[in-house]
């Protein structure tokens, strides 16, 4: 069995052994990164490989899967001239979170915990529950009040226990973290655990392969906790370092205007979240899955966007609703959070630049915005 890489804290450098159940930095209690710098395979060598994200084995810290459900390799469709979308709602649990969840479940299977815990606003919880079911691992998912009944139904159908926490998304996360400190508990956090990011990066590796060894001018990505964007940044860095890209795309991060702490920090020129928020930045939103008021990897997200020459875009509730209906009229029924990238760019903000947008979750999970 391939040895697991160690984890480390990107803030203070503290190292955490690969086999440890520790889920955060023991010094600053922040998220961890992975001591792992892979070299992706050239385009020609990918032909004939398994038709899942595991075809990029050289780039994954766990390259011998036993719990795969065939995740990844989602279709690429051109929405309009120069703007492509990957249909990441066509994954086993109907959201892109499967990309990271399979790596967390595979890691948990190697560590053999007595319990797997997760916290989620819905999609990550369903993905963790499904892959724990596949791995025959006991799983409990903490969710806040108001989560879509369809997502709760899906989590329970996979055999996971659901703990509904009084309060918001952050309250659910706090409850899960308290329980995660118990012995032999694996906290399958899509925020703290870097294995999740190395799963989401396969979105960008697939896009590179599907476009014949190139990437568009701009990668447009939804940002709440930033797992898909940070995964994209990892993939771009890997491909560029290997000489498989001649230029890096700009990363455009999209937030709902109602909850846009990162967009506000970016506009202020800050390296981290700022204490003063705009008066319009704290309300409810149809994009509930990215309504994260204090993302824990804020510094990394802001740096990744700036280093790429990218920017932040925000979308209103009307834009989200209209984008969802527009996609449905094109044959694509996507949940309200999953349409924010299309909402941000469909009216021409990118000009003549080529771009890719992900459609991250199926519309059956939430229904139409405002209905």
mmCIF file of C-alpha atoms in Angstrom:
data_model
loop_
_atom_site.group_PDB
_atom_site.id
_atom_site.type_symbol
_atom_site.label_atom_id
_atom_site.label_comp_id
_atom_site.label_asym_id
_atom_site.label_seq_id
_atom_site.Cartn_x
_atom_site.Cartn_y
_atom_site.Cartn_z
ATOM 1 C CA UNK A 1 0.000 0.000 0.000
ATOM 2 C CA UNK A 2 1.369 3.426 -0.972
ATOM 3 C CA UNK A 3 2.478 5.459 2.069
ATOM 4 C CA UNK A 4 0.278 8.437 2.869
ATOM 5 C CA UNK A 5 1.790 11.947 2.722
ATOM 6 C CA UNK A 6 1.901 14.025 5.876
ATOM 7 C CA UNK A 7 -0.274 17.084 6.374
ATOM 8 C CA UNK A 8 0.943 20.488 7.478
ATOM 9 C CA UNK A 9 -0.419 23.860 8.553
ATOM 10 C CA UNK A 10 -0.039 26.533 5.838
ATOM 11 C CA UNK A 11 0.033 29.244 8.525
ATOM 12 C CA UNK A 12 2.724 28.061 10.961
ATOM 13 C CA UNK A 13 4.196 24.971 9.295
ATOM 14 C CA UNK A 14 3.190 22.521 12.028
ATOM 15 C CA UNK A 15 3.236 18.976 10.676
ATOM 16 C CA UNK A 16 0.616 16.318 11.347
ATOM 17 C CA UNK A 17 1.518 12.639 10.758
ATOM 18 C CA UNK A 18 -0.304 10.900 7.925
ATOM 19 C CA UNK A 19 -1.924 8.258 10.139
ATOM 20 C CA UNK A 20 -3.191 10.723 12.768
ATOM 21 C CA UNK A 21 -6.894 11.357 13.381
ATOM 22 C CA UNK A 22 -6.045 15.017 14.094
ATOM 23 C CA UNK A 23 -8.253 17.128 11.835
ATOM 24 C CA UNK A 24 -6.719 20.591 12.310
ATOM 25 C CA UNK A 25 -3.455 22.275 13.193
ATOM 26 C CA UNK A 26 -2.749 21.566 16.881
ATOM 27 C CA UNK A 27 -1.271 25.062 17.281
ATOM 28 C CA UNK A 28 -3.594 27.483 15.450
ATOM 29 C CA UNK A 29 -6.528 25.059 14.918
ATOM 30 C CA UNK A 30 -6.741 25.994 11.235
ATOM 31 C CA UNK A 31 -7.170 23.820 8.115
ATOM 32 C CA UNK A 32 -4.337 21.629 6.874
ATOM 33 C CA UNK A 33 -2.600 21.205 3.528
ATOM 34 C CA UNK A 34 -0.951 18.108 2.084
ATOM 35 C CA UNK A 35 2.799 17.586 1.647
ATOM 36 C CA UNK A 36 2.317 16.333 -1.878
ATOM 37 C CA UNK A 37 3.611 17.708 -5.182
ATOM 38 C CA UNK A 38 2.638 15.322 -7.989
ATOM 39 C CA UNK A 39 3.525 15.396 -11.675
ATOM 40 C CA UNK A 40 0.484 14.823 -13.948
ATOM 41 C CA UNK A 41 0.719 12.474 -16.912
ATOM 42 C CA UNK A 42 0.957 13.827 -20.471
ATOM 43 C CA UNK A 43 -2.243 13.944 -22.490
ATOM 44 C CA UNK A 44 -1.407 11.026 -24.783
ATOM 45 C CA UNK A 45 -0.814 8.647 -21.880
ATOM 46 C CA UNK A 46 -4.382 9.080 -20.595
ATOM 47 C CA UNK A 47 -5.988 7.217 -23.495
ATOM 48 C CA UNK A 48 -7.540 3.917 -22.474
ATOM 49 C CA UNK A 49 -7.451 4.584 -18.756
ATOM 50 C CA UNK A 50 -10.365 4.040 -16.361
ATOM 51 C CA UNK A 51 -13.260 6.401 -17.113
ATOM 52 C CA UNK A 52 -13.384 8.108 -13.720
ATOM 53 C CA UNK A 53 -11.330 10.697 -11.870
ATOM 54 C CA UNK A 54 -8.911 7.907 -10.941
ATOM 55 C CA UNK A 55 -7.477 8.109 -14.471
ATOM 56 C CA UNK A 56 -5.338 10.938 -13.013
ATOM 57 C CA UNK A 57 -3.689 8.553 -10.548
ATOM 58 C CA UNK A 58 -0.329 10.348 -10.656
ATOM 59 C CA UNK A 59 -1.933 13.465 -9.188
ATOM 60 C CA UNK A 60 -3.864 11.774 -6.356
ATOM 61 C CA UNK A 61 -2.508 11.032 -2.867
ATOM 62 C CA UNK A 62 -4.556 7.809 -2.862
ATOM 63 C CA UNK A 63 -4.209 6.051 -6.183
ATOM 64 C CA UNK A 64 -5.665 2.596 -5.501
ATOM 65 C CA UNK A 65 -9.401 3.085 -4.941
ATOM 66 C CA UNK A 66 -11.682 0.496 -3.382
ATOM 67 C CA UNK A 67 -14.777 2.656 -2.814
ATOM 68 C CA UNK A 68 -15.199 4.299 -6.223
ATOM 69 C CA UNK A 69 -18.702 4.809 -7.613
ATOM 70 C CA UNK A 70 -17.428 5.919 -11.010
ATOM 71 C CA UNK A 71 -17.196 9.586 -10.022
ATOM 72 C CA UNK A 72 -15.748 12.156 -12.372
ATOM 73 C CA UNK A 73 -15.468 12.343 -16.156
ATOM 74 C CA UNK A 74 -18.598 14.466 -16.376
ATOM 75 C CA UNK A 75 -19.728 15.750 -19.800
ATOM 76 C CA UNK A 76 -18.420 19.011 -21.232
ATOM 77 C CA UNK A 77 -21.028 21.073 -23.090
ATOM 78 C CA UNK A 78 -20.661 24.400 -24.913
ATOM 79 C CA UNK A 79 -23.311 26.824 -23.599
ATOM 80 C CA UNK A 80 -22.438 29.596 -26.048
ATOM 81 C CA UNK A 81 -19.452 30.534 -28.180
ATOM 82 C CA UNK A 82 -16.352 30.158 -26.045
ATOM 83 C CA UNK A 83 -18.149 29.325 -22.786
ATOM 84 C CA UNK A 84 -18.084 25.690 -21.745
ATOM 85 C CA UNK A 85 -19.693 23.962 -18.815
ATOM 86 C CA UNK A 86 -18.969 20.693 -17.080
ATOM 87 C CA UNK A 87 -22.102 18.913 -15.916
ATOM 88 C CA UNK A 88 -20.883 18.034 -12.450
ATOM 89 C CA UNK A 89 -24.431 17.403 -11.290
ATOM 90 C CA UNK A 90 -24.151 14.122 -13.241
ATOM 91 C CA UNK A 91 -22.133 12.391 -10.528
ATOM 92 C CA UNK A 92 -23.257 9.502 -8.280
ATOM 93 C CA UNK A 93 -24.841 11.727 -5.605
ATOM 94 C CA UNK A 94 -25.678 14.559 -8.039
ATOM 95 C CA UNK A 95 -23.083 17.134 -6.965
ATOM 96 C CA UNK A 96 -19.385 17.877 -7.488
ATOM 97 C CA UNK A 97 -18.746 17.021 -3.818
ATOM 98 C CA UNK A 98 -18.335 13.384 -4.868
ATOM 99 C CA UNK A 99 -14.896 14.301 -6.195
ATOM 100 C CA UNK A 100 -13.610 15.083 -2.713
ATOM 101 C CA UNK A 101 -15.821 12.698 -0.749
ATOM 102 C CA UNK A 102 -14.395 9.611 -2.431
ATOM 103 C CA UNK A 103 -10.887 10.547 -1.290
ATOM 104 C CA UNK A 104 -12.077 11.192 2.276
ATOM 105 C CA UNK A 105 -13.848 7.824 2.393
ATOM 106 C CA UNK A 106 -10.807 6.065 0.936
ATOM 107 C CA UNK A 107 -8.584 7.717 3.534
ATOM 108 C CA UNK A 108 -10.997 6.798 6.342
ATOM 109 C CA UNK A 109 -11.021 3.202 5.156
ATOM 110 C CA UNK A 110 -7.245 3.088 5.575
ATOM 111 C CA UNK A 111 -7.348 4.664 9.041
ATOM 112 C CA UNK A 112 -10.214 2.417 10.255
ATOM 113 C CA UNK A 113 -12.055 4.817 12.597
ATOM 114 C CA UNK A 114 -14.903 3.720 14.795
ATOM 115 C CA UNK A 115 -17.002 6.601 13.413
ATOM 116 C CA UNK A 116 -16.948 9.070 10.511
ATOM 117 C CA UNK A 117 -18.374 12.544 11.100
ATOM 118 C CA UNK A 118 -19.195 15.329 8.661
ATOM 119 C CA UNK A 119 -20.992 18.664 8.710
ATOM 120 C CA UNK A 120 -22.776 20.033 5.698
ATOM 121 C CA UNK A 121 -25.488 22.251 4.261
ATOM 122 C CA UNK A 122 -26.512 19.224 2.198
ATOM 123 C CA UNK A 123 -24.400 18.180 -0.779
ATOM 124 C CA UNK A 124 -21.177 17.335 1.056
ATOM 125 C CA UNK A 125 -23.194 15.394 3.606
ATOM 126 C CA UNK A 126 -24.925 13.316 0.956
ATOM 127 C CA UNK A 127 -21.614 12.596 -0.753
ATOM 128 C CA UNK A 128 -19.858 11.571 2.482
ATOM 129 C CA UNK A 129 -22.845 9.417 3.455
ATOM 130 C CA UNK A 130 -22.853 7.629 0.089
ATOM 131 C CA UNK A 131 -19.146 6.851 0.057
ATOM 132 C CA UNK A 132 -19.177 5.742 3.690
ATOM 133 C CA UNK A 133 -22.015 3.391 2.749
ATOM 134 C CA UNK A 134 -19.853 2.072 -0.089
ATOM 135 C CA UNK A 135 -16.955 1.580 2.366
ATOM 136 C CA UNK A 136 -19.202 0.099 5.103
ATOM 137 C CA UNK A 137 -18.146 2.842 7.526
ATOM 138 C CA UNK A 138 -20.542 4.226 10.173
ATOM 139 C CA UNK A 139 -21.320 7.879 9.417
ATOM 140 C CA UNK A 140 -23.026 10.786 11.161
ATOM 141 C CA UNK A 141 -23.764 14.072 9.382
ATOM 142 C CA UNK A 142 -24.433 17.329 11.241
ATOM 143 C CA UNK A 143 -26.673 19.754 9.363
ATOM 144 C CA UNK A 144 -28.190 23.143 10.242
ATOM 145 C CA UNK A 145 -31.879 23.871 10.412
ATOM 146 C CA UNK A 146 -33.567 24.502 7.085
ATOM 147 C CA UNK A 147 -31.574 22.096 4.912
ATOM 148 C CA UNK A 148 -33.461 20.856 1.864
ATOM 149 C CA UNK A 149 -35.700 17.915 2.769
ATOM 150 C CA UNK A 150 -34.554 16.157 -0.390
ATOM 151 C CA UNK A 151 -30.931 16.337 0.766
ATOM 152 C CA UNK A 152 -31.850 15.041 4.226
ATOM 153 C CA UNK A 153 -33.747 12.201 2.623
ATOM 154 C CA UNK A 154 -30.720 11.326 0.522
ATOM 155 C CA UNK A 155 -28.337 11.338 3.508
ATOM 156 C CA UNK A 156 -30.613 9.041 5.497
ATOM 157 C CA UNK A 157 -31.186 6.742 2.523
ATOM 158 C CA UNK A 158 -27.450 6.009 2.468
ATOM 159 C CA UNK A 159 -27.674 4.848 6.078
ATOM 160 C CA UNK A 160 -26.040 7.811 7.794
ATOM 161 C CA UNK A 161 -27.342 9.289 11.030
ATOM 162 C CA UNK A 162 -28.465 12.905 10.746
ATOM 163 C CA UNK A 163 -28.012 15.394 13.572
ATOM 164 C CA UNK A 164 -30.018 18.566 12.942
ATOM 165 C CA UNK A 165 -28.382 21.399 14.895
ATOM 166 C CA UNK A 166 -30.306 24.430 16.098
ATOM 167 C CA UNK A 167 -28.850 27.429 14.287
ATOM 168 C CA UNK A 168 -26.972 28.140 11.081
ATOM 169 C CA UNK A 169 -24.268 26.410 9.052
ATOM 170 C CA UNK A 170 -21.519 27.510 11.441
ATOM 171 C CA UNK A 171 -23.437 26.082 14.422
ATOM 172 C CA UNK A 172 -23.558 22.686 12.703
ATOM 173 C CA UNK A 173 -19.821 22.860 12.037
ATOM 174 C CA UNK A 174 -19.051 23.679 15.682
ATOM 175 C CA UNK A 175 -21.122 20.740 16.883
ATOM 176 C CA UNK A 176 -19.348 18.366 14.514
ATOM 177 C CA UNK A 177 -15.901 19.594 15.545
ATOM 178 C CA UNK A 178 -16.660 19.036 19.207
ATOM 179 C CA UNK A 179 -17.656 15.452 18.475
ATOM 180 C CA UNK A 180 -14.630 14.994 16.195
ATOM 181 C CA UNK A 181 -12.254 15.417 19.135
ATOM 182 C CA UNK A 182 -13.349 12.067 20.575
ATOM 183 C CA UNK A 183 -10.920 9.118 20.166
ATOM 184 C CA UNK A 184 -10.800 7.212 16.842
ATOM 185 C CA UNK A 185 -13.231 9.553 15.113
ATOM 186 C CA UNK A 186 -12.493 10.576 11.526
ATOM 187 C CA UNK A 187 -13.727 14.080 10.750
ATOM 188 C CA UNK A 188 -14.513 13.999 7.027
ATOM 189 C CA UNK A 189 -14.349 17.758 6.703
ATOM 190 C CA UNK A 190 -14.445 19.168 3.190
ATOM 191 C CA UNK A 191 -12.905 22.359 4.616
ATOM 192 C CA UNK A 192 -10.186 21.177 7.009
ATOM 193 C CA UNK A 193 -9.042 18.015 5.244
ATOM 194 C CA UNK A 194 -6.772 18.661 2.228
ATOM 195 C CA UNK A 195 -7.631 15.311 0.622
ATOM 196 C CA UNK A 196 -10.943 16.861 -0.372
ATOM 197 C CA UNK A 197 -9.163 19.585 -2.355
ATOM 198 C CA UNK A 198 -7.069 16.989 -4.160
ATOM 199 C CA UNK A 199 -10.323 15.348 -5.192
ATOM 200 C CA UNK A 200 -11.964 18.541 -6.454
ATOM 201 C CA UNK A 201 -8.887 19.423 -8.522
ATOM 202 C CA UNK A 202 -9.798 16.588 -10.903
ATOM 203 C CA UNK A 203 -12.532 18.876 -12.265
ATOM 204 C CA UNK A 204 -9.765 20.981 -13.816
ATOM 205 C CA UNK A 205 -7.649 18.024 -14.924
ATOM 206 C CA UNK A 206 -10.698 16.686 -16.779
ATOM 207 C CA UNK A 207 -11.358 20.058 -18.361
ATOM 208 C CA UNK A 208 -7.744 20.224 -19.530
ATOM 209 C CA UNK A 209 -8.005 16.767 -21.066
ATOM 210 C CA UNK A 210 -11.418 17.402 -22.665
ATOM 211 C CA UNK A 211 -10.116 20.564 -24.336
ATOM 212 C CA UNK A 212 -7.170 18.754 -25.841
ATOM 213 C CA UNK A 213 -4.459 19.755 -23.371
ATOM 214 C CA UNK A 214 -5.421 23.367 -22.789
ATOM 215 C CA UNK A 215 -7.574 25.419 -20.461
ATOM 216 C CA UNK A 216 -9.822 28.385 -21.304
ATOM 217 C CA UNK A 217 -8.810 31.960 -20.539
ATOM 218 C CA UNK A 218 -10.960 32.036 -17.397
ATOM 219 C CA UNK A 219 -12.135 29.432 -14.891
ATOM 220 C CA UNK A 220 -15.314 30.714 -13.247
ATOM 221 C CA UNK A 221 -15.953 29.001 -9.909
ATOM 222 C CA UNK A 222 -18.504 29.309 -7.088
ATOM 223 C CA UNK A 223 -17.004 30.150 -3.709
ATOM 224 C CA UNK A 224 -18.370 29.537 -0.247
ATOM 225 C CA UNK A 225 -15.646 27.577 1.515
ATOM 226 C CA UNK A 226 -13.713 27.635 -1.749
ATOM 227 C CA UNK A 227 -13.002 23.925 -2.165
ATOM 228 C CA UNK A 228 -13.578 23.822 -5.922
ATOM 229 C CA UNK A 229 -11.566 26.995 -6.551
ATOM 230 C CA UNK A 230 -8.642 25.857 -4.392
ATOM 231 C CA UNK A 231 -8.716 22.492 -6.129
ATOM 232 C CA UNK A 232 -8.591 24.286 -9.477
ATOM 233 C CA UNK A 233 -5.586 26.295 -8.296
ATOM 234 C CA UNK A 234 -3.822 23.057 -7.330
ATOM 235 C CA UNK A 235 -4.501 21.494 -10.738
ATOM 236 C CA UNK A 236 -3.366 24.574 -12.659
ATOM 237 C CA UNK A 237 -0.131 24.687 -10.651
ATOM 238 C CA UNK A 238 0.518 20.994 -11.299
ATOM 239 C CA UNK A 239 -0.125 21.208 -15.022
ATOM 240 C CA UNK A 240 1.930 24.371 -15.429
ATOM 241 C CA UNK A 241 4.883 23.019 -13.432
ATOM 242 C CA UNK A 242 4.877 19.881 -15.583
ATOM 243 C CA UNK A 243 5.045 21.964 -18.773
ATOM 244 C CA UNK A 244 1.557 20.819 -19.805
ATOM 245 C CA UNK A 245 0.181 24.388 -19.901
ATOM 246 C CA UNK A 246 1.786 27.353 -21.602
ATOM 247 C CA UNK A 247 -0.263 29.873 -19.615
ATOM 248 C CA UNK A 248 -2.363 29.923 -16.466
ATOM 249 C CA UNK A 249 -6.052 30.831 -16.655
ATOM 250 C CA UNK A 250 -7.508 33.577 -14.486
ATOM 251 C CA UNK A 251 -9.666 32.363 -11.594
ATOM 252 C CA UNK A 252 -12.969 34.228 -11.279
ATOM 253 C CA UNK A 253 -14.711 33.576 -7.956
ATOM 254 C CA UNK A 254 -18.488 33.986 -7.698
ATOM 255 C CA UNK A 255 -20.439 34.717 -4.525
ATOM 256 C CA UNK A 256 -24.054 35.588 -3.866
ATOM 257 C CA UNK A 257 -24.325 39.325 -3.207
ATOM 258 C CA UNK A 258 -26.335 38.511 -0.087
ATOM 259 C CA UNK A 259 -23.376 36.704 1.529
ATOM 260 C CA UNK A 260 -20.122 37.873 -0.046
ATOM 261 C CA UNK A 261 -17.395 38.249 2.607
ATOM 262 C CA UNK A 262 -14.596 37.275 0.231
ATOM 263 C CA UNK A 263 -15.731 39.582 -2.541
ATOM 264 C CA UNK A 264 -15.815 42.423 -0.012
ATOM 265 C CA UNK A 265 -12.316 41.621 1.266
ATOM 266 C CA UNK A 266 -11.025 41.454 -2.315
ATOM 267 C CA UNK A 267 -12.505 44.867 -3.118
ATOM 268 C CA UNK A 268 -10.867 46.271 0.017
ATOM 269 C CA UNK A 269 -7.483 44.891 -1.063
ATOM 270 C CA UNK A 270 -7.328 42.797 2.107
ATOM 271 C CA UNK A 271 -5.378 39.548 2.525
ATOM 272 C CA UNK A 272 -8.024 38.105 4.838
ATOM 273 C CA UNK A 273 -11.625 38.694 5.844
ATOM 274 C CA UNK A 274 -12.395 42.187 7.067
ATOM 275 C CA UNK A 275 -14.529 42.987 10.099
ATOM 276 C CA UNK A 276 -16.689 45.560 8.374
ATOM 277 C CA UNK A 277 -19.178 44.024 5.949
ATOM 278 C CA UNK A 278 -21.461 45.869 3.523
ATOM 279 C CA UNK A 279 -25.036 46.268 4.703
ATOM 280 C CA UNK A 280 -26.285 44.164 1.781
ATOM 281 C CA UNK A 281 -23.917 41.279 2.476
ATOM 282 C CA UNK A 282 -25.586 39.337 5.280
ATOM 283 C CA UNK A 283 -29.027 38.332 4.070
ATOM 284 C CA UNK A 284 -30.628 35.045 2.979
ATOM 285 C CA UNK A 285 -29.885 33.685 -0.476
ATOM 286 C CA UNK A 286 -31.053 31.000 -2.882
ATOM 287 C CA UNK A 287 -27.384 29.983 -3.083
ATOM 288 C CA UNK A 288 -27.453 28.443 0.373
ATOM 289 C CA UNK A 289 -24.527 26.089 -0.241
ATOM 290 C CA UNK A 290 -22.091 29.018 -0.665
ATOM 291 C CA UNK A 291 -23.625 31.235 2.036
ATOM 292 C CA UNK A 292 -20.546 31.020 4.270
ATOM 293 C CA UNK A 293 -19.977 34.207 6.284
ATOM 294 C CA UNK A 294 -16.468 33.292 7.516
ATOM 295 C CA UNK A 295 -14.715 30.807 5.202
ATOM 296 C CA UNK A 296 -11.777 29.242 7.019
ATOM 297 C CA UNK A 297 -9.484 29.190 3.993
ATOM 298 C CA UNK A 298 -10.146 32.850 3.180
ATOM 299 C CA UNK A 299 -6.476 33.827 2.926
ATOM 300 C CA UNK A 300 -5.730 30.985 0.522
ATOM 301 C CA UNK A 301 -8.760 31.783 -1.636
ATOM 302 C CA UNK A 302 -7.952 35.492 -1.895
ATOM 303 C CA UNK A 303 -4.320 34.760 -2.720
ATOM 304 C CA UNK A 304 -5.237 32.180 -5.375
ATOM 305 C CA UNK A 305 -7.575 34.608 -7.139
ATOM 306 C CA UNK A 306 -5.086 37.492 -7.029
ATOM 307 C CA UNK A 307 -2.109 35.380 -8.110
ATOM 308 C CA UNK A 308 -4.070 34.179 -11.147
ATOM 309 C CA UNK A 309 -4.982 37.696 -12.262
ATOM 310 C CA UNK A 310 -8.621 36.921 -11.499
ATOM 311 C CA UNK A 311 -11.382 38.730 -9.679
ATOM 312 C CA UNK A 312 -14.583 38.275 -7.679
ATOM 313 C CA UNK A 313 -18.080 38.567 -9.116
ATOM 314 C CA UNK A 314 -21.326 38.738 -7.155
ATOM 315 C CA UNK A 315 -24.838 37.857 -8.274
ATOM 316 C CA UNK A 316 -28.226 38.985 -7.022
ATOM 317 C CA UNK A 317 -31.157 36.765 -6.171
ATOM 318 C CA UNK A 318 -32.902 37.839 -9.377
ATOM 319 C CA UNK A 319 -29.839 36.875 -11.400
ATOM 320 C CA UNK A 320 -29.751 33.460 -9.731
ATOM 321 C CA UNK A 321 -33.438 32.844 -10.413
ATOM 322 C CA UNK A 322 -33.210 33.948 -14.038
ATOM 323 C CA UNK A 323 -30.047 31.906 -14.656
ATOM 324 C CA UNK A 324 -31.694 28.775 -13.278
ATOM 325 C CA UNK A 325 -34.659 29.218 -15.611
ATOM 326 C CA UNK A 326 -32.350 30.022 -18.525
ATOM 327 C CA UNK A 327 -30.383 26.812 -18.024
ATOM 328 C CA UNK A 328 -33.606 24.827 -17.681
ATOM 329 C CA UNK A 329 -34.728 26.266 -21.029
ATOM 330 C CA UNK A 330 -31.496 24.847 -22.469
ATOM 331 C CA UNK A 331 -32.256 21.391 -21.051
ATOM 332 C CA UNK A 332 -30.139 21.669 -17.878
ATOM 333 C CA UNK A 333 -31.974 21.564 -14.533
ATOM 334 C CA UNK A 334 -29.496 22.727 -11.905
ATOM 335 C CA UNK A 335 -29.930 23.618 -8.234
ATOM 336 C CA UNK A 336 -29.938 27.293 -7.327
ATOM 337 C CA UNK A 337 -26.404 27.356 -5.896
ATOM 338 C CA UNK A 338 -25.109 25.495 -8.931
ATOM 339 C CA UNK A 339 -26.164 28.214 -11.371
ATOM 340 C CA UNK A 340 -24.310 31.169 -9.823
ATOM 341 C CA UNK A 341 -21.367 30.994 -12.237
ATOM 342 C CA UNK A 342 -23.653 31.064 -15.259
ATOM 343 C CA UNK A 343 -25.605 33.898 -13.620
ATOM 344 C CA UNK A 344 -22.360 35.875 -13.317
ATOM 345 C CA UNK A 345 -21.151 35.515 -16.912
ATOM 346 C CA UNK A 346 -24.126 34.868 -19.178
ATOM 347 C CA UNK A 347 -24.656 38.553 -19.963
ATOM 348 C CA UNK A 348 -21.202 39.103 -21.431
ATOM 349 C CA UNK A 349 -18.984 40.241 -18.544
ATOM 350 C CA UNK A 350 -16.119 38.138 -19.953
ATOM 351 C CA UNK A 351 -16.112 39.839 -23.336
ATOM 352 C CA UNK A 352 -14.396 37.691 -25.947
ATOM 353 C CA UNK A 353 -12.485 35.541 -23.467
ATOM 354 C CA UNK A 354 -13.134 31.808 -23.358
ATOM 355 C CA UNK A 355 -14.314 30.357 -20.070
ATOM 356 C CA UNK A 356 -15.536 27.276 -18.246
ATOM 357 C CA UNK A 357 -18.285 27.206 -15.632
ATOM 358 C CA UNK A 358 -19.287 24.223 -13.480
ATOM 359 C CA UNK A 359 -22.890 23.199 -12.922
ATOM 360 C CA UNK A 360 -22.382 21.758 -9.474
ATOM 361 C CA UNK A 361 -25.651 20.236 -8.264
ATOM 362 C CA UNK A 362 -28.876 18.799 -9.654
ATOM 363 C CA UNK A 363 -32.073 20.857 -9.579
ATOM 364 C CA UNK A 364 -33.971 17.945 -8.031
ATOM 365 C CA UNK A 365 -32.106 18.621 -4.782
ATOM 366 C CA UNK A 366 -33.714 22.016 -4.166
ATOM 367 C CA UNK A 367 -36.320 22.817 -6.827
ATOM 368 C CA UNK A 368 -36.679 26.195 -8.496
ATOM 369 C CA UNK A 369 -35.409 29.256 -6.673
ATOM 370 C CA UNK A 370 -38.239 31.137 -4.994
ATOM 371 C CA UNK A 371 -40.849 28.462 -5.625
#
